[in-house]
CSV table of C-alpha atoms and ligand atoms in Angstrom, one decimal:
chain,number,residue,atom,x,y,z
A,1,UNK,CA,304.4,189.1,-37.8
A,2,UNK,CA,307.8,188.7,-38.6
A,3,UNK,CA,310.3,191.7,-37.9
A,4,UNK,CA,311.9,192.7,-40.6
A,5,UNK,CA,315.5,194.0,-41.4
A,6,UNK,CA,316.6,197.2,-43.4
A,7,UNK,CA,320.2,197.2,-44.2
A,8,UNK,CA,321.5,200.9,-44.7
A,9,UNK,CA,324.6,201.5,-46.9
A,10,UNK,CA,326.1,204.6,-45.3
A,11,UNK,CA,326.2,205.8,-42.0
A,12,UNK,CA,326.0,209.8,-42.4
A,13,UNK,CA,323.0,211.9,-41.3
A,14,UNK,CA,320.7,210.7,-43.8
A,15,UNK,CA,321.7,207.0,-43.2
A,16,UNK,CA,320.6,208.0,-39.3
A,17,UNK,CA,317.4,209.6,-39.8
A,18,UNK,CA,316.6,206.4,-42.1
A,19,UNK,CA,317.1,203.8,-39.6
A,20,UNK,CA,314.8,206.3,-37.0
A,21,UNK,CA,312.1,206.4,-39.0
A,22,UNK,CA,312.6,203.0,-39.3
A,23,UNK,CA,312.4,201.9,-35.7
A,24,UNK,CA,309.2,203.7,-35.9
A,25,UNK,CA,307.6,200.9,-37.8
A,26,UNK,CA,309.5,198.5,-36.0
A,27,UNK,CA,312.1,198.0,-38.4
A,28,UNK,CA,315.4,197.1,-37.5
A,29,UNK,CA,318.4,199.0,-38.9
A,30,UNK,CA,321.6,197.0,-39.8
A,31,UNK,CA,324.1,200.1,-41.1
A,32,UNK,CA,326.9,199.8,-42.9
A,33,UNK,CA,330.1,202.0,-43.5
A,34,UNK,CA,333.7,202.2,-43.6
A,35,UNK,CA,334.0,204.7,-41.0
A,36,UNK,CA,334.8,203.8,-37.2
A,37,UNK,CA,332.1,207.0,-35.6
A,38,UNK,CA,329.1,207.0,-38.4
A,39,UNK,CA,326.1,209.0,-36.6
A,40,UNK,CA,323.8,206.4,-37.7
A,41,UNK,CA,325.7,203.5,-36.3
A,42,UNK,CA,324.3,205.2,-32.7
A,43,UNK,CA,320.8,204.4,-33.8
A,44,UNK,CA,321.7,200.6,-35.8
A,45,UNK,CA,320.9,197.0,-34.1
A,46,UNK,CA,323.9,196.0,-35.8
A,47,UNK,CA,326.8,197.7,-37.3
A,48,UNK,CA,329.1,196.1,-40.7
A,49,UNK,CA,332.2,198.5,-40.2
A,50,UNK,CA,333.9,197.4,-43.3
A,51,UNK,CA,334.9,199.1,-46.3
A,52,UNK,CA,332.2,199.6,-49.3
A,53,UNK,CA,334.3,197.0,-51.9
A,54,UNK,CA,334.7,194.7,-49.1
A,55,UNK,CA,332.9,191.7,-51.1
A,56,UNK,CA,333.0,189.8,-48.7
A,57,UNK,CA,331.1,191.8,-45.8
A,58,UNK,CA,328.7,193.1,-48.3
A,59,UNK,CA,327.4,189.5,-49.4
A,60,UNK,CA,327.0,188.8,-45.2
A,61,UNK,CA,325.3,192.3,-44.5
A,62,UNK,CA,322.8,191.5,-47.7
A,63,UNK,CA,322.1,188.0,-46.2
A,64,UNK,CA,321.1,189.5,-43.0
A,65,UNK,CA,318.6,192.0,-44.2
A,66,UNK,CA,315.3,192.2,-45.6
A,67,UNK,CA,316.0,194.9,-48.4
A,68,UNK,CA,318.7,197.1,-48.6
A,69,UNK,CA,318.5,201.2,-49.4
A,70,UNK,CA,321.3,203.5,-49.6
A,71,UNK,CA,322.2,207.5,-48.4
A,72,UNK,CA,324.5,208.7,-51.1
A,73,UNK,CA,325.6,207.8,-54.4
A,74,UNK,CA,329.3,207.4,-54.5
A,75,UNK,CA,329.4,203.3,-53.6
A,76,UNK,CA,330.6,201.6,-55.5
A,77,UNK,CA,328.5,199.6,-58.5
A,78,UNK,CA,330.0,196.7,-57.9
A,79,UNK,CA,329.2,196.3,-54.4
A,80,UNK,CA,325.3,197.8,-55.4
A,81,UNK,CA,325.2,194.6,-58.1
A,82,UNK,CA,326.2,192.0,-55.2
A,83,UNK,CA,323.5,192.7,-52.9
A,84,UNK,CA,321.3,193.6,-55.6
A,85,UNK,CA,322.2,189.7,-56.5
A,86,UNK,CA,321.0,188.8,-52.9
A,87,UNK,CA,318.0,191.1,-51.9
A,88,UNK,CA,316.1,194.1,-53.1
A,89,UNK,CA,318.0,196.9,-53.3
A,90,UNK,CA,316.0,200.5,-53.5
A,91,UNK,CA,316.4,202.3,-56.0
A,92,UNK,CA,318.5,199.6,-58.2
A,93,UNK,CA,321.9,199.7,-59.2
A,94,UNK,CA,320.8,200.4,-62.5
A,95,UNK,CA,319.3,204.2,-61.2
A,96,UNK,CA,322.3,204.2,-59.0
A,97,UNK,CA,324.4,203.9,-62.0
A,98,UNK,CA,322.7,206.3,-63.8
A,99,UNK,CA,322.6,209.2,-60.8
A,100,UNK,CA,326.6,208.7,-60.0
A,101,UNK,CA,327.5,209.9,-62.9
A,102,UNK,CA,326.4,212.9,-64.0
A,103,UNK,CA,327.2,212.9,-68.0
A,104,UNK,CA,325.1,209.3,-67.7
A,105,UNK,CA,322.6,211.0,-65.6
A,106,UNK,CA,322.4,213.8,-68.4
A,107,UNK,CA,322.0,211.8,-70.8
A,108,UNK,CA,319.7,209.7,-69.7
A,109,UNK,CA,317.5,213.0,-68.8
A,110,UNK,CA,317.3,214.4,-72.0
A,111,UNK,CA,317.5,210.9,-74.1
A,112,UNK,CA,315.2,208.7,-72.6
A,113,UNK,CA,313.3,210.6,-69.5
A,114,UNK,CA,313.1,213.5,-72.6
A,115,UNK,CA,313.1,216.1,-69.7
A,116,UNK,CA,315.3,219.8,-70.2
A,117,UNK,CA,318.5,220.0,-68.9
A,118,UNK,CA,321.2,222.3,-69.2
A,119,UNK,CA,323.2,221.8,-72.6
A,120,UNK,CA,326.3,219.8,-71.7
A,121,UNK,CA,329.0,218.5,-73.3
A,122,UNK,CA,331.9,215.5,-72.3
A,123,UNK,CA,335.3,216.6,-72.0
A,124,UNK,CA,337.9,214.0,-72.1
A,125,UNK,CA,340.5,215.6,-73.6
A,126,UNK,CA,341.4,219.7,-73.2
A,127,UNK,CA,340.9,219.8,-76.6
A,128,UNK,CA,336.9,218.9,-75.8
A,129,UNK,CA,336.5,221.3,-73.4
A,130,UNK,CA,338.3,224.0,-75.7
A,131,UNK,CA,335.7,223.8,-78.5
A,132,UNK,CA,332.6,223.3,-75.9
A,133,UNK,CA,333.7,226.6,-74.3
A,134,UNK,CA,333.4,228.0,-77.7
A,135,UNK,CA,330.0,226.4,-78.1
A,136,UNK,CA,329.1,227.4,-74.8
A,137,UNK,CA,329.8,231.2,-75.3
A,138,UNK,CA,332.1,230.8,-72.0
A,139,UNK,CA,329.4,230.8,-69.5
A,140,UNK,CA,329.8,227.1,-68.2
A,141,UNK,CA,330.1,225.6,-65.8
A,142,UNK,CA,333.0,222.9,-65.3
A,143,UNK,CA,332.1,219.6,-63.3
A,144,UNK,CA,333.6,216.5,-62.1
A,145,UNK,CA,331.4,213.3,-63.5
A,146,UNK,CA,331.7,211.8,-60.3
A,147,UNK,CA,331.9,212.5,-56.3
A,148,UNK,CA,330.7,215.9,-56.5
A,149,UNK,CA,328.9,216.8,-53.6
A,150,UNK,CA,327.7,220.7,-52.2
A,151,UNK,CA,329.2,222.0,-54.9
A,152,UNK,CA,332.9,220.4,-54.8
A,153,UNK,CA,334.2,219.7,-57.9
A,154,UNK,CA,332.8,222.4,-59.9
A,155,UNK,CA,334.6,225.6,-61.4
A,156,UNK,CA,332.1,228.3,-62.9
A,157,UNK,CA,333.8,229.5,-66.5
A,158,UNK,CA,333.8,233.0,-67.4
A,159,UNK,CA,335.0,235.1,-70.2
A,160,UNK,CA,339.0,235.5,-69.2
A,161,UNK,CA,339.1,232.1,-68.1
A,162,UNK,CA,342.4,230.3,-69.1
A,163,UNK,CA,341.2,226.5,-70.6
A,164,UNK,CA,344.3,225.0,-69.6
A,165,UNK,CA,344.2,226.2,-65.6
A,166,UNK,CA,340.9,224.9,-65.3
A,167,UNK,CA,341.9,221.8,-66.9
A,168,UNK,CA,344.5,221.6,-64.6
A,169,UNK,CA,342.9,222.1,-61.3
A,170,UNK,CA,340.2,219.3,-62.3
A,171,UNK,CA,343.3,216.9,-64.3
A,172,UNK,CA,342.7,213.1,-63.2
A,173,UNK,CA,339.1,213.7,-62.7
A,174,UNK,CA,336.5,212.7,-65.9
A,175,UNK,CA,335.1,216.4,-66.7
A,176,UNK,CA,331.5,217.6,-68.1
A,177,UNK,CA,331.0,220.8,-69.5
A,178,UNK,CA,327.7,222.6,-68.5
A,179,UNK,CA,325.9,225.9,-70.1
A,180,UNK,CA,325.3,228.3,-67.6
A,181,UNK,CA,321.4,228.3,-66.7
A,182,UNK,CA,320.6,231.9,-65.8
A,183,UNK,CA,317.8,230.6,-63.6
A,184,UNK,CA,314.9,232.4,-61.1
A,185,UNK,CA,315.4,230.0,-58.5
A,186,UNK,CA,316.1,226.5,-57.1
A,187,UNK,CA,313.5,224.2,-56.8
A,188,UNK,CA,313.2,220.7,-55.5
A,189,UNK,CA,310.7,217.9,-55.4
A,190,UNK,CA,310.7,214.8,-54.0
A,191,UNK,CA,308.4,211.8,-54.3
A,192,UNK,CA,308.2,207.8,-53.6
A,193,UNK,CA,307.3,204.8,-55.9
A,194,UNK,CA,306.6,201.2,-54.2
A,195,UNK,CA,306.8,198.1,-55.5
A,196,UNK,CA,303.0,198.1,-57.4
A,197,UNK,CA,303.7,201.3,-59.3
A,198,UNK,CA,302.2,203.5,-56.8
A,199,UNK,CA,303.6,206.9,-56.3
A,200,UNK,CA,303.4,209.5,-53.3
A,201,UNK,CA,305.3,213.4,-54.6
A,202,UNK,CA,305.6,215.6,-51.9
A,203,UNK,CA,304.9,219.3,-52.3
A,204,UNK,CA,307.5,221.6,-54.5
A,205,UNK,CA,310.2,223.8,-52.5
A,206,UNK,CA,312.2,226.3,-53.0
A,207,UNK,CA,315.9,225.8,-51.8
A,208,UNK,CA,318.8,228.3,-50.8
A,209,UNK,CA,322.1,228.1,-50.9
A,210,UNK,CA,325.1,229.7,-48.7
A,211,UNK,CA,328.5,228.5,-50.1
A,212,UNK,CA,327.0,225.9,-52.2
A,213,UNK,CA,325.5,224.1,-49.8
A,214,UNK,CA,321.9,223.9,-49.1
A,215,UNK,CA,320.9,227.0,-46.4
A,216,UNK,CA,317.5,226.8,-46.2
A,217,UNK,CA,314.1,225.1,-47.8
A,218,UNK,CA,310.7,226.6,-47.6
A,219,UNK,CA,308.5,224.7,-48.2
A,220,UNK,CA,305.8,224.9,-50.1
A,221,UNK,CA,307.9,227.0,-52.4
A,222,UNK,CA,306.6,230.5,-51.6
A,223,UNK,CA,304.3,231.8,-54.6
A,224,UNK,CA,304.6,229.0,-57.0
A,225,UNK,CA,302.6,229.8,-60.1
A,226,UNK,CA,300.4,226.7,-60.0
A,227,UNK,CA,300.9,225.6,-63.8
A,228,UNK,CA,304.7,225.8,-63.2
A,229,UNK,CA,304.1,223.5,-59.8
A,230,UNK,CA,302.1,221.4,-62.1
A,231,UNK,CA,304.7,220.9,-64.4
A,232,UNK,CA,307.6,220.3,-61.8
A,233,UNK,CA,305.4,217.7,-60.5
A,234,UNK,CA,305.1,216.0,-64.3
A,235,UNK,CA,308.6,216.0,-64.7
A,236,UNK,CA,309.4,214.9,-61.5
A,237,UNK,CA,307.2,211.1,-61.9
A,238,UNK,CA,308.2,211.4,-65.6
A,239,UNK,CA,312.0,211.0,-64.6
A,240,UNK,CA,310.7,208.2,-61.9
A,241,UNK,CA,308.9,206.2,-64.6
A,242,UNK,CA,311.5,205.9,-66.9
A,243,UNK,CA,313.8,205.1,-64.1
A,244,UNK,CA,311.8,202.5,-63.1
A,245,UNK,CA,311.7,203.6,-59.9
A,246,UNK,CA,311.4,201.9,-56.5
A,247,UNK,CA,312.4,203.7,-53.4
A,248,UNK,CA,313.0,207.5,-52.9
A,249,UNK,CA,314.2,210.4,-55.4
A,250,UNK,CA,314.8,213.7,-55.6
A,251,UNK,CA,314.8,215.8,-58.4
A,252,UNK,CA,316.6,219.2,-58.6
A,253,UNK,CA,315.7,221.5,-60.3
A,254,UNK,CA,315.7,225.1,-61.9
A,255,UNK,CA,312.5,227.6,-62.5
A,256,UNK,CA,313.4,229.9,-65.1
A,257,UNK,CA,312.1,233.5,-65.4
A,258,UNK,CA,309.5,232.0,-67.8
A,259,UNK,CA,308.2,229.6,-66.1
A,260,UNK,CA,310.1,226.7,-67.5
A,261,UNK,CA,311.5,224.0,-65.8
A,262,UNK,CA,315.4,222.6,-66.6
A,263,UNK,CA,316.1,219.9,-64.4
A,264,UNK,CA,319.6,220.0,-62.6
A,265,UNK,CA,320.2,216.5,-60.8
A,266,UNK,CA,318.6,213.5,-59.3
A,267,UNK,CA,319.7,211.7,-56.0
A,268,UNK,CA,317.7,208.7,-55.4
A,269,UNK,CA,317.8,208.7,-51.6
A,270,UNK,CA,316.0,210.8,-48.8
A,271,UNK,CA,317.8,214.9,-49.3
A,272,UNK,CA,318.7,217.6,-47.5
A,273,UNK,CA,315.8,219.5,-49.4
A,274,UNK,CA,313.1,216.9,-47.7
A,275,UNK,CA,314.1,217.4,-43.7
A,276,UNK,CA,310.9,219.9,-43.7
A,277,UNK,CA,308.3,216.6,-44.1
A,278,UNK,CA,310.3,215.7,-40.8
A,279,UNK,CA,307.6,218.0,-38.8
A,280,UNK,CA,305.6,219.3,-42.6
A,281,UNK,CA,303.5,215.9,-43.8
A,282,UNK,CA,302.1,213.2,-42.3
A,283,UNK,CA,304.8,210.7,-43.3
A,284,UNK,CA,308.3,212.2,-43.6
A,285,UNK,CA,310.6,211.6,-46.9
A,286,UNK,CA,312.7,208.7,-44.6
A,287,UNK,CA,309.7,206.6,-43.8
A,288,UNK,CA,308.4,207.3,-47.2
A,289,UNK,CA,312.1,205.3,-48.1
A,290,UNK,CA,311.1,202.7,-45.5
A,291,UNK,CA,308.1,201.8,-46.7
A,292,UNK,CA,309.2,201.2,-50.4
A,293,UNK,CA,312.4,199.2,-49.6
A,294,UNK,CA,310.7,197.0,-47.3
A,295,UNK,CA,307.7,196.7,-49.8
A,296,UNK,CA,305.0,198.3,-47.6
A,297,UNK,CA,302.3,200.5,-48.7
A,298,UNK,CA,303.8,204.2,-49.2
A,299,UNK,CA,302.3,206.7,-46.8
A,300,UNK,CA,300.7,210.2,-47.3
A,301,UNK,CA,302.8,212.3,-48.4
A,302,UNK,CA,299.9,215.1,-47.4
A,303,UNK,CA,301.4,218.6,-46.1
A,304,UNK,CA,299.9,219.7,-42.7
A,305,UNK,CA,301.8,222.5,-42.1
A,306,UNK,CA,304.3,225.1,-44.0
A,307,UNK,CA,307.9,224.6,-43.1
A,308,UNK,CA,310.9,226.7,-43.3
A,309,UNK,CA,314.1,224.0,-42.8
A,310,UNK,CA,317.4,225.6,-41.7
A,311,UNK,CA,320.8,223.6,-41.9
A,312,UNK,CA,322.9,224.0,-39.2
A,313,UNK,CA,326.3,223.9,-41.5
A,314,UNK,CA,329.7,224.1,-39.0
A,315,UNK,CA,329.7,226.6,-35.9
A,316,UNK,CA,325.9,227.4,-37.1
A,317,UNK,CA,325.4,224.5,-34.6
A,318,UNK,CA,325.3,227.0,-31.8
A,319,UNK,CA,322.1,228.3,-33.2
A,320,UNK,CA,320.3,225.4,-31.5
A,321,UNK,CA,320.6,227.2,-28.0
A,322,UNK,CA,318.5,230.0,-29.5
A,323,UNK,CA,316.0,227.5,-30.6
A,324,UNK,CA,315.9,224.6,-28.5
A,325,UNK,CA,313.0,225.8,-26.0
A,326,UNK,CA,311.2,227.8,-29.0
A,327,UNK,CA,307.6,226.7,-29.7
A,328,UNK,CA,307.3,225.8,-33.5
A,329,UNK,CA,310.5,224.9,-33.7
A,330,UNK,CA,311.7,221.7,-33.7
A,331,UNK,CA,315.8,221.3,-33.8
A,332,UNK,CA,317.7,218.3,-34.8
A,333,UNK,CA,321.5,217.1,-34.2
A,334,UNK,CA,323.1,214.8,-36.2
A,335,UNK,CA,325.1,213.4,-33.2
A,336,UNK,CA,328.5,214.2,-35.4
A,337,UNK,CA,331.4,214.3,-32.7
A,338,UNK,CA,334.0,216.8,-34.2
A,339,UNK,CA,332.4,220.5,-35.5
A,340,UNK,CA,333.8,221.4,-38.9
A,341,UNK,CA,333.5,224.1,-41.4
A,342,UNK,CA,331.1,223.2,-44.1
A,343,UNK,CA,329.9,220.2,-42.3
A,344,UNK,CA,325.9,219.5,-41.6
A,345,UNK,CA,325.6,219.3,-37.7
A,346,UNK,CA,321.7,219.7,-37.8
A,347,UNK,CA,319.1,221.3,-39.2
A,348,UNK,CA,316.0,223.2,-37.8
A,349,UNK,CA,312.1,223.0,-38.9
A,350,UNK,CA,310.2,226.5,-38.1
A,351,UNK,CA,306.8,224.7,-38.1
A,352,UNK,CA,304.0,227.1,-39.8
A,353,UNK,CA,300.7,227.4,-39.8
A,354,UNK,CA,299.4,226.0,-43.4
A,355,UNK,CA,299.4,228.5,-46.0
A,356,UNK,CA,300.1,231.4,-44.0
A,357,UNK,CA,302.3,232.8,-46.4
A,358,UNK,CA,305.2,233.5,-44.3
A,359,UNK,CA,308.7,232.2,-45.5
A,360,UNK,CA,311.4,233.5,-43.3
A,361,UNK,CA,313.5,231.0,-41.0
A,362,UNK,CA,313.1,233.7,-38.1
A,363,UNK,CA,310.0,235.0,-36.4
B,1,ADP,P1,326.0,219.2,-56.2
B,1,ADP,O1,326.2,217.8,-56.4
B,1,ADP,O2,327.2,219.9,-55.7
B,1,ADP,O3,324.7,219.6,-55.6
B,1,ADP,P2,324.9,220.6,-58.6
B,1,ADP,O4,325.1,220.1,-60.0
B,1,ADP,O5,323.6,220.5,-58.0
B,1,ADP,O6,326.0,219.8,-57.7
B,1,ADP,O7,325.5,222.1,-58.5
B,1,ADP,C1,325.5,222.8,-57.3
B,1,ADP,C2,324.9,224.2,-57.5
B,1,ADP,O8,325.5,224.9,-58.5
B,1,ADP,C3,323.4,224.1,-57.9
B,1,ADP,O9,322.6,224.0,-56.8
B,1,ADP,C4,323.3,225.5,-58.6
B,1,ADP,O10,323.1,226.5,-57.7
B,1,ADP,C5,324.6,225.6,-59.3
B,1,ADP,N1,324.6,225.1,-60.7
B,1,ADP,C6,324.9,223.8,-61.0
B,1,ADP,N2,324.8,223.7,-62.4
B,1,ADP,C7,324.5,224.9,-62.9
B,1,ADP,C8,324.2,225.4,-64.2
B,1,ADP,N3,324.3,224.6,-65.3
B,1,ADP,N4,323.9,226.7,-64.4
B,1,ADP,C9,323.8,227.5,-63.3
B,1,ADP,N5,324.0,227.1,-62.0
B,1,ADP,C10,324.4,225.8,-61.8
B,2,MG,MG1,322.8,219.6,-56.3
């Protein structure tokens, strides 16, 4: 049998825990990224450190893999359509074009997926985003089209809020205007489509956030009303079909107080609200992307145990000591060299008896 090559675009924490799961089938990693310490370039056979419009590099990296997957969203299309030109790439450039920006993303949600989102509305000029407030009632939320990540790029409109300050602090970025969703909770869901059409959707969770960025998961999401699970799980390969999926995806998404379901955003790579299969399921969300960029069968995407994931976002690192020698715990470090405020170090998976119906991190 002939080895075969994955070529990872993006060398973050998600990029790393790719080319591991990876080397567990015997895959061989080949990472690239612009930047000089990526934690996954610890883990790759071979490393492109080059920049991500670097035509040049990108053509040699696509000729030396097998099929190429990618960790985050921002690269740019370009670059996605070269090696899409040379190998697979999975998901496509097309869904990558689509998830990057999010008034296409919205679009195509509500147009052609015909899933809910939140009402939105583009806002290229001030003048835009005047009468949208207006239409909006002034509970909105301001984002950036592109690069937003944990919550960067976003203002949250209220009442008193002066149109031309928020304008200004977002100026030179392209702007969408969203309604306010007055939502229960956070959901996610994540699931896998190979090459034949088959699909694996892991179990529904519920996801926390501290600062805008992820906190904690728990997984299954704790006392999910079993028609509203039902429909999350619809949506979710609804939004894959129409995408044409092949590869990973998560979908974001709200529960309301009555049970409905808006969806929020789409990221079709391994996320931070899938680390619980890690130590949860019987094959984790990054084999799961493996398996469907190198054209393998997908794997079960069964849950064996309930799982309450815990980031470890800046100094929270420290928490590992606590945890480290803990029985149903299992901690993981990203390998990142420098701690900084806001900046995923780890995260933690309190492994839990199946249906047990406990959902707190700590014991
Ligand atoms: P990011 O790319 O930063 O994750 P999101 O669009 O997911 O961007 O927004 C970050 C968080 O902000 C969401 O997880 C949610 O808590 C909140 N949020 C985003 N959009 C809305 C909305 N329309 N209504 C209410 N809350 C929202
Ligand atoms: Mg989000």
């Amino acid at each position: 049998m002939k080895n075969k090559v994955l070529g990872i675009i993006g060398g973050g924490q998600l990029g790393r825990m790719i080319a591991l799961s990876a080397s567990h089938l015997g895959v061989k990693s080949y990472v690239f990224d612009p930047s000089n310490n990526s934690p996954a370039f610890d883990i790759a056979s071979k490393i492109f450190n080059y920049k991500y419009d670097d035509i040049e590099a990108i053509k040699k990296f696509s000729e030396s893999v097998d099929s190429v997957v990618y960790e985050f969203e921002n690269i740019p299309i370009n670059t996605a359509k070269i090696v899409e030109s040379i190998c697979p790439l999975r998901p496509s450039a097309k869904v990558l074009e689509i998830s990057q920006d999010r008034l296409i993303e919205k679009e195509f949600l509500s147009n052609i997926a015909k899933v809910k989102t939140a009402d939105f509305r583009n806002c290229p000029t001030i003048q835009d985003l005047e009468s949208a407030l207006k239409d909006f009632n002034y509970s909105a939320i301001l984002k950036t089209r592109r690069f937003g990540y944990d919550g960067k790029g976003q203002i949250k409109i209220n009442n008193n809020i002066n149109p031309e300050e928020v304008w200004k602090t977002l100026e030179g970025h392209e702007l969408i205007l969203e309604k306010f969703i007055p939502f229960k909770r956070e959901l996610s869901i994540i699931l896998a489509r190979s090459e034949d059409g088959k699909t694996e959707i892991y179990d529904c969770v519920q996801n926390k956030h501290k600062n805008h960025i992820l906190d904690e998961t728990i997984a299954p999401a704790p006392n999910l009303d079993i028609k509203v699970e039902e429909k999350s799980k619809h949506i979710a390969l609804r939004v894959a079909k129409a995408l044409k999926l092949i590869g990973l995806l998560a979908v974001e998404m709200f529960e309301m107080h009555d049970g409905n379901i808006i969806v929020n955003e789409i990221a079709p790579r391994p996320h931070n609200s899938g680390h619980w299969t890690m130590d949860g399921c019987v094959t984790s969300q990054f084999e799961q992307s493996v398996r469907a960029a190198i054209g393998w069968p997908l794997g079960s995407s069964k849950r064996n145990y309930d799982i309450v994931m815990k980031n470890l976002v800046g100094n929270e690192i420290e928490l590992f000591n606590s945890y480290i020698n803990e029985p149903n715990y299992k901690v993981y470090l990203y390998g990142k060299k420098e701690v900084r405020d806001g900046r995923k170090m780890g995260h933690i998976n309190r492994i839990i008896k199946k249906n047990s119906n406990t959902y707190e991190f700590k014991s």
